[in-house]
mmCIF file of C-alpha atoms in Angstrom:
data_model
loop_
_atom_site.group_PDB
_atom_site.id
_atom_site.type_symbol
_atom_site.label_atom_id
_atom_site.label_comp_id
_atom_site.label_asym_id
_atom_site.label_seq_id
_atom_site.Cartn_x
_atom_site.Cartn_y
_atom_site.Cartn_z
ATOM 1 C CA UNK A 1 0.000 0.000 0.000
ATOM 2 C CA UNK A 2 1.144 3.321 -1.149
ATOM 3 C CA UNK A 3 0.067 6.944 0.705
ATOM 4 C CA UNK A 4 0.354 10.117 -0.707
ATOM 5 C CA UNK A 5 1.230 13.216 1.296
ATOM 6 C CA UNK A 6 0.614 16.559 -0.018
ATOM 7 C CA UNK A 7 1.101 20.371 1.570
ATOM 8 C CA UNK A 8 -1.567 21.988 1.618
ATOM 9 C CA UNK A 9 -4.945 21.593 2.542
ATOM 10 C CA UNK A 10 -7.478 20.012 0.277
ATOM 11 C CA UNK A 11 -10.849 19.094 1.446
ATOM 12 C CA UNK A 12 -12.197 16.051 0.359
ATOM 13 C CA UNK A 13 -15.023 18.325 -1.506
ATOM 14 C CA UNK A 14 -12.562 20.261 -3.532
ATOM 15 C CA UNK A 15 -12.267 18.655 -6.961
ATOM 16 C CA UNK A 16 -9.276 18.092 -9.148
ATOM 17 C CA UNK A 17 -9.338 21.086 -12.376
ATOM 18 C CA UNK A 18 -6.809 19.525 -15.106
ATOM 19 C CA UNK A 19 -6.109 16.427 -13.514
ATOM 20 C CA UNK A 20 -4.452 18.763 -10.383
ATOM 21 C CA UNK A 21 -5.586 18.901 -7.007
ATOM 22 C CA UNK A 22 -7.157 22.154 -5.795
ATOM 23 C CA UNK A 23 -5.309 23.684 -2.383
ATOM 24 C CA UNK A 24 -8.016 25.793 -0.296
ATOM 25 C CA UNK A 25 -4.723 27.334 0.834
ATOM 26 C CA UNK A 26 -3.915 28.606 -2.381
ATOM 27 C CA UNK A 27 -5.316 31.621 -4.717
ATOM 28 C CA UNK A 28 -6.833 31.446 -8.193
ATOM 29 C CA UNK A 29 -3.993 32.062 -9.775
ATOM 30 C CA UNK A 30 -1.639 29.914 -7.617
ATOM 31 C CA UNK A 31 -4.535 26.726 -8.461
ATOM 32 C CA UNK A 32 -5.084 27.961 -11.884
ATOM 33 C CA UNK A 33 -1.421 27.758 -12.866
ATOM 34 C CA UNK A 34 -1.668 23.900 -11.581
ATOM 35 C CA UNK A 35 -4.647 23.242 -14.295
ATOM 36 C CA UNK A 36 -3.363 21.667 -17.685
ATOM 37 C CA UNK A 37 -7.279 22.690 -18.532
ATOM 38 C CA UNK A 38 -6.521 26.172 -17.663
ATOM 39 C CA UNK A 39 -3.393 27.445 -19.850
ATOM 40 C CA UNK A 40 -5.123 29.865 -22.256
ATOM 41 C CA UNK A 41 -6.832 31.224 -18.881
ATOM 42 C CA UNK A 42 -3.487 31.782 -17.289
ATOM 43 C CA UNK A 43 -1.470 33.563 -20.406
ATOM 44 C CA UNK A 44 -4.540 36.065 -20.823
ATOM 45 C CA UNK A 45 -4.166 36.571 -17.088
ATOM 46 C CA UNK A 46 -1.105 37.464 -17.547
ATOM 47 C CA UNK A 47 -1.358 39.532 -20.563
ATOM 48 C CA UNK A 48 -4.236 41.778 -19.157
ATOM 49 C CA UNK A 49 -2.192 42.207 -15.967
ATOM 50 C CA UNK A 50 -4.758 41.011 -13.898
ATOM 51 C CA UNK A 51 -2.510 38.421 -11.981
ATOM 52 C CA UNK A 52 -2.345 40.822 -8.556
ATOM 53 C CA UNK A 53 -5.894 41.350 -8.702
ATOM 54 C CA UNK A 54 -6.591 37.731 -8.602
ATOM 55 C CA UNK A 55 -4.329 37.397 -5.917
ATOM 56 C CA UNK A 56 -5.489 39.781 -3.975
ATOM 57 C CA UNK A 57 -7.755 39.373 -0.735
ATOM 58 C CA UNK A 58 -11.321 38.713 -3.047
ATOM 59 C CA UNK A 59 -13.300 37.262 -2.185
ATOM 60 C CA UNK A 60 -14.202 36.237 -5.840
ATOM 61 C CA UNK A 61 -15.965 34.007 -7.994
ATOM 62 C CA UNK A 62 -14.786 33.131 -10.908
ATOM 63 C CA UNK A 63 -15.725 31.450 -14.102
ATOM 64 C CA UNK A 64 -12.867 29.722 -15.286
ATOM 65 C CA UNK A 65 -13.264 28.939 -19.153
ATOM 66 C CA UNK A 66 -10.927 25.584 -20.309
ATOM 67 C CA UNK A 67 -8.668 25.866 -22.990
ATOM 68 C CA UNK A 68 -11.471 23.919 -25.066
ATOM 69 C CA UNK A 69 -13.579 27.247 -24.476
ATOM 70 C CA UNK A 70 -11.032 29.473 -25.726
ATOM 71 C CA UNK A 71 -10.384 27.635 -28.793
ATOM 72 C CA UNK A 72 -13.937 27.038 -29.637
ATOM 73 C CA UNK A 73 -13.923 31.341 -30.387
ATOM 74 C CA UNK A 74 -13.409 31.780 -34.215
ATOM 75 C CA UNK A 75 -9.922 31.463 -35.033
ATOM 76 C CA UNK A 76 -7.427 33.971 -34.583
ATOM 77 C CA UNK A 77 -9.240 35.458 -31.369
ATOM 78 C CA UNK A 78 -7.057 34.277 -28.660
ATOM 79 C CA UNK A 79 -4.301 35.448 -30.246
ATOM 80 C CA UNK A 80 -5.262 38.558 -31.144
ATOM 81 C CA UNK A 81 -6.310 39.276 -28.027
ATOM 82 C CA UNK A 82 -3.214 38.499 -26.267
ATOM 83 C CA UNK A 83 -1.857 41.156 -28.537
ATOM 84 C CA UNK A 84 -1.177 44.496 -26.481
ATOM 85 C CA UNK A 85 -2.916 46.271 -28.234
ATOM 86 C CA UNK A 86 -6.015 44.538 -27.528
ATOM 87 C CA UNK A 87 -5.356 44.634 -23.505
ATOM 88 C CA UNK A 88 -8.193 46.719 -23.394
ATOM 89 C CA UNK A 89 -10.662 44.360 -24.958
ATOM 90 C CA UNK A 90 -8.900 41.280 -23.095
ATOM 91 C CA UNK A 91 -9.217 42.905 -19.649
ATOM 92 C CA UNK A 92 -13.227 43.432 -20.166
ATOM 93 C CA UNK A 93 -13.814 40.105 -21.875
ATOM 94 C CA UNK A 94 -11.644 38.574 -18.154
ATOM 95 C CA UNK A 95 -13.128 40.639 -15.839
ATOM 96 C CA UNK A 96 -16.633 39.720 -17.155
ATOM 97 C CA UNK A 97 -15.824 36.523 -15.771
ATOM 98 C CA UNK A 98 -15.327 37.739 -11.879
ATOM 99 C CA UNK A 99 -18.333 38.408 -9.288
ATOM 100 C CA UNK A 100 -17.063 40.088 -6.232
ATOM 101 C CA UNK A 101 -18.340 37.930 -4.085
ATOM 102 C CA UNK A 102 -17.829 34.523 -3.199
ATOM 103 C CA UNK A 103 -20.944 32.237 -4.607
ATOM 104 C CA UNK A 104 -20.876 28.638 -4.091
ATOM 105 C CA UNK A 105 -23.280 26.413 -6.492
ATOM 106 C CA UNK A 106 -25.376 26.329 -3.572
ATOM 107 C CA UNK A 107 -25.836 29.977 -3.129
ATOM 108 C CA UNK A 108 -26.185 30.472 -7.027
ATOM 109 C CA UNK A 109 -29.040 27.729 -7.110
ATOM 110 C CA UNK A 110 -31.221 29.811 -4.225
ATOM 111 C CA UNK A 111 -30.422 32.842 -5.678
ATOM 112 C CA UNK A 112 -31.814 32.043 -8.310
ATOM 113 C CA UNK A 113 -34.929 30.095 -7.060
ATOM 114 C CA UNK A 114 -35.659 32.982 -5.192
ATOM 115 C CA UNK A 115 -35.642 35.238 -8.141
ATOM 116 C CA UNK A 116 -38.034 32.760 -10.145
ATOM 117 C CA UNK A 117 -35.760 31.170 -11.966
ATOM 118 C CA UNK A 118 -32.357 33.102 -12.983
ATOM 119 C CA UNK A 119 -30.714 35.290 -10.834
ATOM 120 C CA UNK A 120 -28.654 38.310 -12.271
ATOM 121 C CA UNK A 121 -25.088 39.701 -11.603
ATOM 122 C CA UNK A 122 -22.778 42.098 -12.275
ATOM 123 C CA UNK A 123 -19.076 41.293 -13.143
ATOM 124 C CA UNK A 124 -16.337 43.201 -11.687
ATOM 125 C CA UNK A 125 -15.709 44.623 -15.880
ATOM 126 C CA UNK A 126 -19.566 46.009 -15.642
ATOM 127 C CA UNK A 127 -21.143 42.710 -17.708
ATOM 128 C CA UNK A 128 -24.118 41.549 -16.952
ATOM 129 C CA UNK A 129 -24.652 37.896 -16.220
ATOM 130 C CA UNK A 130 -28.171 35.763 -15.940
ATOM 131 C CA UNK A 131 -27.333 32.914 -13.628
ATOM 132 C CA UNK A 132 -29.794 29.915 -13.613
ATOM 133 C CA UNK A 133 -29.751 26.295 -11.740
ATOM 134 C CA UNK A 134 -31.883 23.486 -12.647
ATOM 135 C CA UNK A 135 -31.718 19.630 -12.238
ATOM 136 C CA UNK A 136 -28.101 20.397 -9.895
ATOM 137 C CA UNK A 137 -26.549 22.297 -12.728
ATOM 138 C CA UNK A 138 -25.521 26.166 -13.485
ATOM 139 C CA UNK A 139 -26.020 27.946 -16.729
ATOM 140 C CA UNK A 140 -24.638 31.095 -17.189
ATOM 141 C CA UNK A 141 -26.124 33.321 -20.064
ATOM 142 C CA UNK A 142 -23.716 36.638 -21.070
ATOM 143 C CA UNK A 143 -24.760 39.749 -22.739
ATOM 144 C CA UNK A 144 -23.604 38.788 -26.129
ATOM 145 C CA UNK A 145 -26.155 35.768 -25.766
ATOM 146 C CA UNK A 146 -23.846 33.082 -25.492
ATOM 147 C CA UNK A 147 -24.582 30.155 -22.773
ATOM 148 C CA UNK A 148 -21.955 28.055 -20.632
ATOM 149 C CA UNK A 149 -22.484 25.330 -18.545
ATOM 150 C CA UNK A 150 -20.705 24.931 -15.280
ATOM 151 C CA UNK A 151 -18.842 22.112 -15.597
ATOM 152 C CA UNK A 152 -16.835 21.430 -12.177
ATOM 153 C CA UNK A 153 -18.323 24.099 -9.042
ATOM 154 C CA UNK A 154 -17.270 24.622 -6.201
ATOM 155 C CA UNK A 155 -13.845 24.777 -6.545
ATOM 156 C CA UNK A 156 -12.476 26.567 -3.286
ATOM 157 C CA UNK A 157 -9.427 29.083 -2.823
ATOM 158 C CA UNK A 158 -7.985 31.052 -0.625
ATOM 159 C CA UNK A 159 -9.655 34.400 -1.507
ATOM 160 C CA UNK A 160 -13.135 33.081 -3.061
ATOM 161 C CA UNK A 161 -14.417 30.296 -5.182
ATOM 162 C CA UNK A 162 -13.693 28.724 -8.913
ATOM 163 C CA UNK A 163 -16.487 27.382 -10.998
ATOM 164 C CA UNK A 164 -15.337 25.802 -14.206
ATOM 165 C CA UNK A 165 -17.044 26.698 -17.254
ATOM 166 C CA UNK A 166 -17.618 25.553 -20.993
ATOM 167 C CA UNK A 167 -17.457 28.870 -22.818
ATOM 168 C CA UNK A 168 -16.049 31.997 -22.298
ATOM 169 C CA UNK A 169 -18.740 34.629 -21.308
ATOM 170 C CA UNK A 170 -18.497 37.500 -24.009
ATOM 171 C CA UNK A 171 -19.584 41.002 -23.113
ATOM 172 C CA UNK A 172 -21.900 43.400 -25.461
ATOM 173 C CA UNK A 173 -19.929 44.433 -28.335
#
């Protein structure tokens, strides 16, 4: 019999993102930068500067979207948003992903039960967001109309919560 010892604290809730465990210990970027899943997420971090504000105290939830996410935009949109001179665009597009608050999938779903059906936010980059929870599972509509699907919550951190999603949210162009 083999046992694994880690450092850091995982609960036994926190799920693995990218075949990594999750440290409640840790920050979003610190996990994020574990998650094979999360690459694309972590170079436009990086490249809208954002990296100390996701470190910072939060507490925030965030929508991660998987590298599948980011390559499912038309082609040539990742990378020309990485460019600097799009840091502008990149930086809205990211922060439409962040609530200022911490929401677990449990708080989303009575949320929005208690708003009949779909609860809306607003990002830290001004979007609005239409959150809705049926049959255990979170949909997330953006303003440009686009839909993801929440597909790993509850994904703790040190300064808020992750919530793994299949598209990336798009504000109103």
């Amino acid at each position: 019999m083999v046992l694994a010892f880690s450092t850091g604290l995982v609960s036994a809730a926190n799920p693995k993102v990218g075949g990594a465990a999750m440290f409640e210990d840790k920050n979003i970027v610190e996990n994020a930068m574990n998650s094979k899943d999360h690459t694309t997420l972590v170079a436009a971090v990086k490249a809208a500067g954002l990296v100390d504000t996701l470190q910072g105290k939060g507490p925030f939830t965030v929508f991660a979207p998987t590298n599948e996410a980011f390559a499912a935009l038309p082609a040539g949109t990742v990378e020309n948003l990485l460019k600097p001179d799009n840091k502008d665009m990149l930086v809205k597009i990211l922060t439409c992903h962040v609530v200022a608050a911490e929401a677990l999938s449990a708080d989303v779903s009575k949320m929005a039960m208690a708003d009949g059906g779909t609860h809306e936010v607003t990002t830290v980059g001004g979007c609005k967001l239409w959150l809705t929870a049926k049959d255990g599972k979170i949909m997330i509509k953006d303003e440009a109309g686009g839909t993801a699907m929440v597909t790993i919550a509850d994904v703790k951190q040190s300064n808020g919560v992750i919530h793994v999603v299949d598209h990336v949210l798009l504000p109103k162009m």
